[in-house]
CSV table of C-alpha atoms in Angstrom, one decimal:
chain,number,residue,atom,x,y,z
A,1,UNK,CA,46.5,91.8,155.7
A,2,UNK,CA,49.7,90.9,157.6
A,3,UNK,CA,50.5,93.6,160.1
A,4,UNK,CA,53.8,93.8,162.0
A,5,UNK,CA,54.8,95.8,165.1
A,6,UNK,CA,58.3,96.5,166.4
A,7,UNK,CA,59.9,97.8,169.5
A,8,UNK,CA,57.6,99.6,172.0
A,9,UNK,CA,54.7,99.3,169.5
A,10,UNK,CA,55.0,95.5,169.7
A,11,UNK,CA,55.1,95.8,173.5
A,12,UNK,CA,52.0,98.1,173.7
A,13,UNK,CA,50.0,96.0,171.3
A,14,UNK,CA,51.1,92.8,172.8
A,15,UNK,CA,52.0,91.0,169.6
A,16,UNK,CA,54.7,91.4,166.9
A,17,UNK,CA,52.6,90.0,164.0
A,18,UNK,CA,49.0,89.4,163.2
A,19,UNK,CA,46.7,88.8,160.2
A,20,UNK,CA,43.6,90.9,160.0
A,21,UNK,CA,40.7,91.2,157.6
A,22,UNK,CA,40.5,94.9,156.8
A,23,UNK,CA,37.2,96.6,156.0
A,24,UNK,CA,36.8,97.6,152.3
A,25,UNK,CA,36.8,101.3,153.1
A,26,UNK,CA,40.3,101.2,154.6
A,27,UNK,CA,42.6,102.0,151.6
A,28,UNK,CA,45.4,104.1,153.1
A,29,UNK,CA,47.8,103.7,156.0
A,30,UNK,CA,46.1,106.6,157.9
A,31,UNK,CA,42.7,104.8,157.5
A,32,UNK,CA,44.3,101.6,158.7
A,33,UNK,CA,45.6,103.3,161.8
A,34,UNK,CA,42.2,104.9,162.5
A,35,UNK,CA,40.6,101.5,162.2
A,36,UNK,CA,43.2,99.8,164.4
A,37,UNK,CA,42.6,102.4,167.1
A,38,UNK,CA,38.9,101.3,167.2
A,39,UNK,CA,40.0,97.7,167.7
A,40,UNK,CA,40.9,98.2,171.3
A,41,UNK,CA,42.5,100.3,174.0
A,42,UNK,CA,46.0,98.9,173.5
A,43,UNK,CA,45.9,99.9,169.8
A,44,UNK,CA,44.5,103.3,170.7
A,45,UNK,CA,47.4,103.7,173.2
A,46,UNK,CA,50.1,102.5,170.8
A,47,UNK,CA,48.9,104.8,168.0
A,48,UNK,CA,48.1,107.8,170.2
A,49,UNK,CA,50.9,109.9,168.6
A,50,UNK,CA,51.7,108.8,165.1
A,51,UNK,CA,54.3,111.6,164.7
A,52,UNK,CA,56.8,109.1,166.3
A,53,UNK,CA,55.7,106.1,164.2
A,54,UNK,CA,57.1,105.0,160.8
A,55,UNK,CA,55.5,102.6,158.4
A,56,UNK,CA,56.7,100.2,155.8
A,57,UNK,CA,54.6,98.5,153.1
A,58,UNK,CA,55.9,95.2,151.8
A,59,UNK,CA,59.3,96.0,153.4
A,60,UNK,CA,59.6,99.5,151.8
A,61,UNK,CA,59.4,102.7,153.8
A,62,UNK,CA,56.1,104.5,153.0
A,63,UNK,CA,54.0,107.5,154.0
A,64,UNK,CA,50.8,107.5,156.0
A,65,UNK,CA,48.8,108.5,152.9
A,66,UNK,CA,50.1,105.5,150.9
A,67,UNK,CA,47.6,103.0,149.6
A,68,UNK,CA,47.3,99.6,151.3
A,69,UNK,CA,45.7,96.4,150.0
A,70,UNK,CA,44.5,93.2,151.7
A,71,UNK,CA,47.5,91.2,150.4
A,72,UNK,CA,50.1,93.7,151.8
A,73,UNK,CA,52.6,93.3,154.6
A,74,UNK,CA,52.3,96.5,156.7
A,75,UNK,CA,54.8,97.2,159.5
A,76,UNK,CA,54.6,99.9,162.2
A,77,UNK,CA,57.7,100.9,164.2
A,78,UNK,CA,59.4,103.9,165.9
A,79,UNK,CA,62.3,105.6,164.1
A,80,UNK,CA,65.2,103.1,163.8
A,81,UNK,CA,68.1,103.1,166.2
A,82,UNK,CA,70.5,100.5,165.0
A,83,UNK,CA,74.3,100.8,164.3
B,1,UNK,CA,80.0,92.8,148.7
B,2,UNK,CA,78.4,91.0,151.5
B,3,UNK,CA,75.7,91.7,154.2
B,4,UNK,CA,75.2,89.5,157.3
B,5,UNK,CA,72.6,89.9,160.0
B,6,UNK,CA,73.4,87.6,162.9
B,7,UNK,CA,73.2,86.9,166.6
B,8,UNK,CA,76.8,85.7,166.9
B,9,UNK,CA,79.8,87.9,167.5
B,10,UNK,CA,82.3,88.3,164.6
B,11,UNK,CA,86.1,88.0,164.3
B,12,UNK,CA,87.1,91.6,163.3
B,13,UNK,CA,90.6,90.7,162.2
B,14,UNK,CA,89.5,87.8,160.0
B,15,UNK,CA,86.7,89.7,158.4
B,16,UNK,CA,89.0,92.6,157.5
B,17,UNK,CA,91.7,90.3,156.2
B,18,UNK,CA,89.2,88.6,153.8
B,19,UNK,CA,88.3,92.0,152.3
B,20,UNK,CA,91.8,92.6,151.0
B,21,UNK,CA,93.3,89.1,150.6
B,22,UNK,CA,94.6,88.5,147.1
B,23,UNK,CA,93.4,91.8,145.7
B,24,UNK,CA,96.5,93.9,144.9
B,25,UNK,CA,94.4,96.7,143.4
B,26,UNK,CA,93.5,97.8,146.9
B,27,UNK,CA,95.4,100.8,148.3
B,28,UNK,CA,93.2,101.4,151.4
B,29,UNK,CA,90.7,99.7,153.7
B,30,UNK,CA,88.6,101.8,156.1
B,31,UNK,CA,86.4,100.1,158.8
B,32,UNK,CA,84.1,101.2,161.6
B,33,UNK,CA,83.0,99.0,164.5
B,34,UNK,CA,80.2,100.1,166.8
B,35,UNK,CA,80.3,98.8,170.3
B,36,UNK,CA,77.9,98.6,173.3
B,37,UNK,CA,78.7,101.4,175.7
B,38,UNK,CA,78.0,101.0,179.4
B,39,UNK,CA,76.4,104.5,179.6
B,40,UNK,CA,72.9,105.3,178.5
B,41,UNK,CA,70.7,108.3,178.4
B,42,UNK,CA,67.4,108.1,180.4
B,43,UNK,CA,64.1,109.7,179.5
B,44,UNK,CA,65.1,112.9,181.5
B,45,UNK,CA,68.4,113.1,179.5
B,46,UNK,CA,70.5,111.9,182.4
B,47,UNK,CA,73.5,109.6,181.8
B,48,UNK,CA,73.2,106.3,183.7
B,49,UNK,CA,75.0,102.9,183.7
B,50,UNK,CA,73.4,100.3,181.5
B,51,UNK,CA,74.0,96.6,182.1
B,52,UNK,CA,73.1,95.4,178.6
B,53,UNK,CA,71.0,96.1,175.6
B,54,UNK,CA,68.9,94.1,173.1
B,55,UNK,CA,68.6,94.8,169.4
B,56,UNK,CA,65.4,93.9,167.6
B,57,UNK,CA,65.2,94.0,163.8
B,58,UNK,CA,62.8,93.4,161.0
B,59,UNK,CA,63.9,90.1,159.3
B,60,UNK,CA,63.7,90.4,155.5
B,61,UNK,CA,63.5,94.1,155.4
B,62,UNK,CA,66.8,94.5,157.3
B,63,UNK,CA,68.8,92.4,154.7
B,64,UNK,CA,67.0,94.2,151.8
B,65,UNK,CA,67.9,97.7,153.2
B,66,UNK,CA,71.5,96.8,154.1
B,67,UNK,CA,72.0,95.3,150.6
B,68,UNK,CA,70.6,98.5,149.1
B,69,UNK,CA,72.9,100.7,151.2
B,70,UNK,CA,75.9,98.6,150.1
B,71,UNK,CA,74.9,98.8,146.5
B,72,UNK,CA,74.5,102.5,146.7
B,73,UNK,CA,78.0,102.9,148.1
B,74,UNK,CA,79.4,100.9,145.2
B,75,UNK,CA,77.6,103.1,142.8
B,76,UNK,CA,79.0,106.3,144.4
B,77,UNK,CA,82.6,105.2,144.9
B,78,UNK,CA,85.0,102.9,143.0
B,79,UNK,CA,85.2,100.2,145.7
B,80,UNK,CA,87.1,96.9,145.5
B,81,UNK,CA,85.3,95.3,148.4
B,82,UNK,CA,82.8,96.0,151.2
B,83,UNK,CA,81.1,94.4,154.1
B,84,UNK,CA,78.3,95.0,156.5
B,85,UNK,CA,77.7,92.8,159.6
B,86,UNK,CA,75.0,93.8,162.0
B,87,UNK,CA,74.2,91.7,165.1
B,88,UNK,CA,70.8,91.5,166.9
B,89,UNK,CA,69.7,90.0,170.2
B,90,UNK,CA,71.1,90.7,173.7
B,91,UNK,CA,74.6,92.2,174.1
B,92,UNK,CA,76.7,93.3,177.1
B,93,UNK,CA,78.8,96.4,177.4
B,94,UNK,CA,81.9,96.2,175.3
B,95,UNK,CA,80.5,93.8,172.7
B,96,UNK,CA,80.7,94.5,169.0
B,97,UNK,CA,77.3,95.5,167.5
B,98,UNK,CA,78.1,96.4,163.9
B,99,UNK,CA,81.0,96.4,161.4
B,100,UNK,CA,81.1,98.4,158.1
B,101,UNK,CA,84.1,98.4,155.9
B,102,UNK,CA,85.1,99.5,152.4
B,103,UNK,CA,88.3,99.1,150.3
B,104,UNK,CA,89.4,101.0,147.2
B,105,UNK,CA,92.5,101.9,145.2
B,106,UNK,CA,92.5,105.3,147.0
B,107,UNK,CA,92.0,106.2,150.7
B,108,UNK,CA,89.5,109.0,150.1
B,109,UNK,CA,87.0,106.6,148.5
B,110,UNK,CA,87.4,104.0,151.2
B,111,UNK,CA,86.9,106.6,154.0
B,112,UNK,CA,83.9,108.2,152.4
B,113,UNK,CA,82.2,105.0,151.5
B,114,UNK,CA,82.7,103.6,155.0
B,115,UNK,CA,81.4,106.7,156.6
B,116,UNK,CA,78.4,106.7,154.2
B,117,UNK,CA,77.6,103.0,155.1
B,118,UNK,CA,77.3,103.6,158.8
B,119,UNK,CA,75.5,107.0,158.4
B,120,UNK,CA,72.8,105.5,156.1
B,121,UNK,CA,72.5,102.3,158.1
B,122,UNK,CA,71.8,104.4,161.2
B,123,UNK,CA,68.6,105.9,159.7
B,124,UNK,CA,67.6,103.3,157.1
B,125,UNK,CA,68.1,99.9,158.5
B,126,UNK,CA,65.2,98.6,160.7
B,127,UNK,CA,66.9,98.0,164.0
B,128,UNK,CA,65.7,99.1,167.4
B,129,UNK,CA,67.7,99.2,170.7
B,130,UNK,CA,66.3,98.7,174.1
B,131,UNK,CA,68.7,99.3,177.0
B,132,UNK,CA,68.5,97.9,180.5
B,133,UNK,CA,69.6,100.0,183.4
B,134,UNK,CA,71.2,98.5,186.5
B,135,UNK,CA,67.7,98.1,188.1
B,136,UNK,CA,66.6,96.0,185.1
B,137,UNK,CA,64.3,98.8,183.8
B,138,UNK,CA,64.1,98.9,180.0
B,139,UNK,CA,64.4,102.1,178.0
B,140,UNK,CA,63.9,102.1,174.2
B,141,UNK,CA,66.6,104.2,172.7
B,142,UNK,CA,65.3,107.3,170.9
B,143,UNK,CA,66.4,108.2,167.4
B,144,UNK,CA,68.9,111.1,167.4
B,145,UNK,CA,68.6,114.2,165.2
B,146,UNK,CA,72.4,114.1,164.7
B,147,UNK,CA,71.9,110.7,162.9
B,148,UNK,CA,69.3,112.3,160.5
B,149,UNK,CA,71.7,115.2,159.9
B,150,UNK,CA,74.6,112.7,159.2
B,151,UNK,CA,72.3,110.9,156.6
B,152,UNK,CA,71.3,114.3,155.1
B,153,UNK,CA,75.0,115.1,154.4
B,154,UNK,CA,75.1,112.4,151.8
B,155,UNK,CA,72.1,113.7,149.9
B,156,UNK,CA,74.0,116.9,149.0
B,157,UNK,CA,76.4,115.2,146.7
C,1,UNK,CA,98.0,106.3,172.6
C,2,UNK,CA,100.8,104.5,170.8
C,3,UNK,CA,103.1,105.0,167.8
C,4,UNK,CA,105.2,102.2,166.3
C,5,UNK,CA,107.7,102.4,163.4
C,6,UNK,CA,108.8,98.9,162.4
C,7,UNK,CA,110.0,96.6,159.6
C,8,UNK,CA,107.7,93.7,160.7
C,9,UNK,CA,104.1,93.3,159.5
C,10,UNK,CA,101.4,93.7,162.1
C,11,UNK,CA,98.3,91.7,163.1
C,12,UNK,CA,95.4,94.0,162.3
C,13,UNK,CA,92.8,92.1,164.3
C,14,UNK,CA,94.9,91.9,167.4
C,15,UNK,CA,95.9,95.6,167.2
C,16,UNK,CA,92.3,96.7,166.9
C,17,UNK,CA,91.1,94.4,169.6
C,18,UNK,CA,93.6,95.9,172.0
C,19,UNK,CA,92.3,99.4,171.3
C,20,UNK,CA,88.8,98.6,172.7
C,21,UNK,CA,89.4,95.7,175.2
C,22,UNK,CA,88.0,96.5,178.6
C,23,UNK,CA,87.0,100.1,177.8
C,24,UNK,CA,83.2,100.2,177.9
C,25,UNK,CA,83.1,104.0,177.3
C,26,UNK,CA,84.0,103.3,173.6
C,27,UNK,CA,81.0,103.4,171.2
C,28,UNK,CA,83.0,103.4,168.0
C,29,UNK,CA,86.4,102.4,166.5
C,30,UNK,CA,87.4,103.7,163.1
C,31,UNK,CA,90.5,102.3,161.4
C,32,UNK,CA,92.4,102.7,158.1
C,33,UNK,CA,95.0,100.4,156.6
C,34,UNK,CA,97.1,101.4,153.7
C,35,UNK,CA,98.3,98.6,151.4
C,36,UNK,CA,100.9,98.2,148.7
C,37,UNK,CA,99.1,98.3,145.3
C,38,UNK,CA,100.6,96.5,142.3
C,39,UNK,CA,100.1,99.5,140.0
C,40,UNK,CA,102.4,102.5,140.0
C,41,UNK,CA,102.5,105.7,138.0
C,42,UNK,CA,105.6,106.3,135.9
C,43,UNK,CA,107.3,109.7,135.2
C,44,UNK,CA,105.1,110.1,132.1
C,45,UNK,CA,102.0,109.5,134.1
C,46,UNK,CA,101.3,106.0,132.7
C,47,UNK,CA,100.2,103.2,135.0
C,48,UNK,CA,102.4,100.2,135.1
C,49,UNK,CA,102.8,97.1,137.2
C,50,UNK,CA,105.2,97.4,140.1
C,51,UNK,CA,106.8,94.4,141.7
C,52,UNK,CA,107.6,95.9,145.1
C,53,UNK,CA,108.4,99.0,146.9
C,54,UNK,CA,110.8,100.2,149.6
C,55,UNK,CA,110.0,102.8,152.3
C,56,UNK,CA,112.8,104.9,153.7
C,57,UNK,CA,112.3,107.1,156.8
C,58,UNK,CA,114.1,109.5,159.1
C,59,UNK,CA,114.6,107.6,162.4
C,60,UNK,CA,114.0,109.9,165.3
C,61,UNK,CA,112.1,112.6,163.4
C,62,UNK,CA,109.5,110.0,162.2
C,63,UNK,CA,108.6,109.0,165.8
C,64,UNK,CA,108.5,112.6,166.9
C,65,UNK,CA,106.2,113.7,164.1
C,66,UNK,CA,103.9,110.7,164.5
C,67,UNK,CA,103.6,111.3,168.2
C,68,UNK,CA,102.8,114.9,167.6
C,69,UNK,CA,100.1,114.0,165.0
C,70,UNK,CA,98.5,111.6,167.5
C,71,UNK,CA,98.7,114.2,170.3
C,72,UNK,CA,97.0,116.7,168.0
C,73,UNK,CA,94.2,114.3,167.3
C,74,UNK,CA,93.6,113.8,171.1
C,75,UNK,CA,93.5,117.6,171.5
C,76,UNK,CA,90.9,118.0,168.8
C,77,UNK,CA,88.6,115.1,169.6
C,78,UNK,CA,87.5,113.3,172.8
C,79,UNK,CA,89.3,110.0,172.0
C,80,UNK,CA,89.4,106.9,174.2
C,81,UNK,CA,92.3,105.3,172.4
C,82,UNK,CA,94.4,105.6,169.2
C,83,UNK,CA,97.2,103.9,167.4
C,84,UNK,CA,99.6,104.6,164.5
C,85,UNK,CA,101.8,101.8,163.1
C,86,UNK,CA,104.0,102.6,160.1
C,87,UNK,CA,106.3,100.1,158.5
C,88,UNK,CA,109.5,100.8,156.5
C,89,UNK,CA,111.8,98.6,154.4
C,90,UNK,CA,110.9,96.5,151.4
C,91,UNK,CA,107.3,95.4,150.8
C,92,UNK,CA,105.5,93.4,148.1
C,93,UNK,CA,102.1,94.1,146.6
C,94,UNK,CA,99.3,93.3,149.0
C,95,UNK,CA,101.3,94.0,152.1
C,96,UNK,CA,100.1,96.3,154.9
C,97,UNK,CA,102.1,99.6,155.1
C,98,UNK,CA,100.3,101.6,157.7
C,99,UNK,CA,97.5,101.4,160.3
C,100,UNK,CA,95.8,104.4,161.9
C,101,UNK,CA,92.9,103.9,164.3
C,102,UNK,CA,90.9,106.0,166.8
C,103,UNK,CA,88.1,105.1,169.2
C,104,UNK,CA,85.6,107.4,171.0
C,105,UNK,CA,82.3,107.4,172.7
C,106,UNK,CA,80.7,108.6,169.4
C,107,UNK,CA,81.3,107.6,165.9
C,108,UNK,CA,81.8,111.0,164.4
C,109,UNK,CA,84.8,111.7,166.6
C,110,UNK,CA,86.3,108.3,165.8
C,111,UNK,CA,85.9,108.9,162.0
C,112,UNK,CA,87.2,112.4,161.9
C,113,UNK,CA,90.2,111.6,164.1
C,114,UNK,CA,91.1,108.5,162.0
C,115,UNK,CA,90.8,110.5,158.8
C,116,UNK,CA,92.9,113.3,160.3
C,117,UNK,CA,95.6,110.9,161.4
C,118,UNK,CA,96.2,109.5,157.9
C,119,UNK,CA,95.9,112.9,156.2
C,120,UNK,CA,98.4,114.6,158.4
C,121,UNK,CA,100.7,111.6,158.4
C,122,UNK,CA,100.8,111.7,154.6
C,123,UNK,CA,102.3,115.2,154.5
C,124,UNK,CA,104.1,115.5,157.8
C,125,UNK,CA,105.8,112.1,158.6
C,126,UNK,CA,109.2,111.8,156.9
C,127,UNK,CA,108.8,108.7,154.8
C,128,UNK,CA,109.7,108.2,151.2
C,129,UNK,CA,108.6,105.5,148.8
C,130,UNK,CA,110.6,104.1,145.9
C,131,UNK,CA,108.8,101.6,143.6
C,132,UNK,CA,110.4,98.9,141.4
C,133,UNK,CA,108.8,98.2,138.1
C,134,UNK,CA,108.9,94.7,136.6
C,135,UNK,CA,112.2,95.5,134.8
C,136,UNK,CA,113.8,96.4,138.2
C,137,UNK,CA,113.9,100.1,137.5
C,138,UNK,CA,113.4,102.3,140.6
C,139,UNK,CA,111.0,105.3,140.6
C,140,UNK,CA,110.8,107.6,143.6
C,141,UNK,CA,107.1,108.3,144.2
C,142,UNK,CA,106.2,111.9,143.9
C,143,UNK,CA,104.2,113.8,146.5
C,144,UNK,CA,100.6,114.4,145.3
C,145,UNK,CA,98.8,117.7,145.5
C,146,UNK,CA,95.7,115.9,146.6
C,147,UNK,CA,97.5,114.9,149.8
C,148,UNK,CA,98.4,118.6,150.5
C,149,UNK,CA,94.8,119.5,150.0
C,150,UNK,CA,93.7,116.7,152.3
C,151,UNK,CA,96.0,118.1,155.0
C,152,UNK,CA,94.7,121.7,154.3
C,153,UNK,CA,91.2,120.6,155.1
C,154,UNK,CA,92.0,120.1,158.7
C,155,UNK,CA,93.5,123.6,159.0
C,156,UNK,CA,90.1,125.1,158.4
C,157,UNK,CA,88.6,123.9,161.7
D,1,UNK,CA,127.4,120.0,161.5
D,2,UNK,CA,125.6,116.7,160.9
D,3,UNK,CA,124.0,116.7,157.5
D,4,UNK,CA,121.4,114.0,156.4
D,5,UNK,CA,120.1,113.2,152.9
D,6,UNK,CA,117.1,111.1,152.1
D,7,UNK,CA,115.5,109.4,149.1
D,8,UNK,CA,116.9,110.5,145.7
D,9,UNK,CA,119.1,113.2,147.4
D,10,UNK,CA,120.8,110.4,149.3
D,11,UNK,CA,121.4,108.6,146.0
D,12,UNK,CA,122.7,111.6,144.1
D,13,UNK,CA,125.0,112.7,146.9
D,14,UNK,CA,126.1,109.1,147.5
D,15,UNK,CA,125.7,109.2,151.3
D,16,UNK,CA,122.9,109.4,153.8
D,17,UNK,CA,124.8,111.2,156.5
D,18,UNK,CA,128.0,113.2,156.9
D,19,UNK,CA,129.7,115.5,159.3
D,20,UNK,CA,131.1,118.7,157.8
D,21,UNK,CA,132.9,121.8,159.2
D,22,UNK,CA,130.9,124.7,157.9
D,23,UNK,CA,132.6,128.1,157.0
D,24,UNK,CA,131.7,130.9,159.5
D,25,UNK,CA,129.9,132.9,156.9
D,26,UNK,CA,127.3,130.1,156.3
D,27,UNK,CA,124.5,131.0,158.7
D,28,UNK,CA,121.3,130.0,156.8
D,29,UNK,CA,120.0,126.9,155.0
D,30,UNK,CA,120.3,128.8,151.7
D,31,UNK,CA,123.9,129.6,152.3
D,32,UNK,CA,124.5,126.0,153.4
D,33,UNK,CA,123.0,124.8,150.1
D,34,UNK,CA,125.2,127.3,148.1
D,35,UNK,CA,128.3,126.1,149.9
D,36,UNK,CA,127.4,122.4,149.4
D,37,UNK,CA,127.0,123.1,145.7
D,38,UNK,CA,130.6,124.3,145.6
D,39,UNK,CA,131.8,121.1,147.2
D,40,UNK,CA,131.4,118.9,144.1
D,41,UNK,CA,129.3,118.0,141.1
D,42,UNK,CA,127.1,115.5,142.9
D,43,UNK,CA,126.1,118.2,145.3
D,44,UNK,CA,125.5,120.7,142.5
D,45,UNK,CA,123.4,118.1,140.7
D,46,UNK,CA,121.4,117.1,143.9
D,47,UNK,CA,120.6,120.7,144.8
D,48,UNK,CA,120.0,121.9,141.2
D,49,UNK,CA,116.3,122.6,141.9
D,50,UNK,CA,115.6,123.4,145.5
D,51,UNK,CA,111.9,124.0,144.9
D,52,UNK,CA,111.5,120.2,145.2
D,53,UNK,CA,113.6,119.9,148.4
D,54,UNK,CA,112.5,120.2,152.0
D,55,UNK,CA,114.7,120.8,155.0
D,56,UNK,CA,114.5,119.9,158.7
D,57,UNK,CA,116.7,121.4,161.4
D,58,UNK,CA,117.1,119.3,164.5
D,59,UNK,CA,114.2,117.1,163.3
D,60,UNK,CA,111.8,120.1,162.8
D,61,UNK,CA,110.6,121.2,159.4
D,62,UNK,CA,112.2,124.6,158.6
D,63,UNK,CA,112.5,127.2,155.8
D,64,UNK,CA,115.5,127.8,153.6
D,65,UNK,CA,116.1,131.2,155.3
D,66,UNK,CA,116.2,129.6,158.7
D,67,UNK,CA,119.4,130.0,160.7
D,68,UNK,CA,121.8,127.0,161.1
D,69,UNK,CA,124.7,126.5,163.5
D,70,UNK,CA,127.6,124.1,163.7
D,71,UNK,CA,126.0,121.9,166.3
D,72,UNK,CA,122.8,121.4,164.3
D,73,UNK,CA,121.4,118.3,162.6
D,74,UNK,CA,120.3,119.5,159.1
D,75,UNK,CA,118.3,117.1,156.9
D,76,UNK,CA,117.5,117.5,153.2
D,77,UNK,CA,114.8,115.4,151.4
D,78,UNK,CA,112.1,115.5,148.8
D,79,UNK,CA,108.4,116.0,149.8
D,80,UNK,CA,107.3,113.1,152.0
D,81,UNK,CA,105.4,110.2,150.4
D,82,UNK,CA,104.5,107.8,153.3
D,83,UNK,CA,101.2,106.4,154.4
């Protein structure tokens, strides 16, 4: 799975993009976040409060209960502030 | 219809001219330019001087979302032409960040479509701003409720 | 703040640039340009091609009314700069007739003020349009109810 | 009194501006219009239907029952169509 991080999530996690082999029992965004938290303190710190985090699957906005698959591009970021 | 996501500044006059040149069905052209202000809000809600800001975006998704926003505007209003240019990277106070523009036979359609473009872009295009204060400290700009409300407005149609 | 009533065309890009240059308190600039369409409505409500049009105005009263409209916009919204340019005389299809623009720290004020400027101008500035159809026949353009309604909207504030 | 005519009123009356000595019993815009109608057929024709005519006194929009004086600048014109 290709996982992207933007803005302060990128800074906290220390990378903007990574490829990860996801366990078979991770099938939703929420489960992916839980699993990432277990991958290290910087993940746990970045995902401490998910109420301020948005997710996109294959470049489409999605919910935390949406399904994810190993071939997906999943992106985490704070609410957008462009314009 | 055109969407551009770029580091370079743009020539506002030339861009607007190209939206109307040779199309005599156009009665009105409305445009909005967003610029970097030199004031920024800190975590405690205080206003402070900011030296510059940097815009980060999600290449691929950005273009897709901007094109979708522009398409939506053309579905809602009878537009003759439209344009969205959004810059990313580091910008100083006074620099142009974004341009949205729409033309139509009648002014009301041009105004509403232009307003819609910037309102939707504000909450649907994946850009993030980080501001530097004069000491060099970085503050990620927080999303504003007023932007969500401005987007909401267009759902009521 | 500036009002100009002139025969000559104007350089849109240069005019807009001057409204923001050097003022780093500006976060947004909204502008509207009205252009001569090549379609016109005849007395029977049919659409027909028009070759050109001529704008007549009331020198003295025009400037006074435009200045009053601009002042009113500054009283209603916290604007950093504004501009009204209105041409008179003969113009061909595709030519620029009018420019209104307003800048502010925030985009909502810039949008509303710009919209207000053109809506009020449409019913309060003493200009009259006469269109020529392809046979050379002149038709005085009739005032539209929709313009009165657009002006009304700003009375409800 | 300086009297101005714009757009089709100017065309029908045949002049855009004239100075006229107004009778003493003409004290309102309505009375001025009635008096002008008596000055000739082109005036009568131009002022046939005043519902489509606006008036300004000294460059301010006014009503037809507004007072006019000999030193005033009074302008007649159709509803404005600029912008």
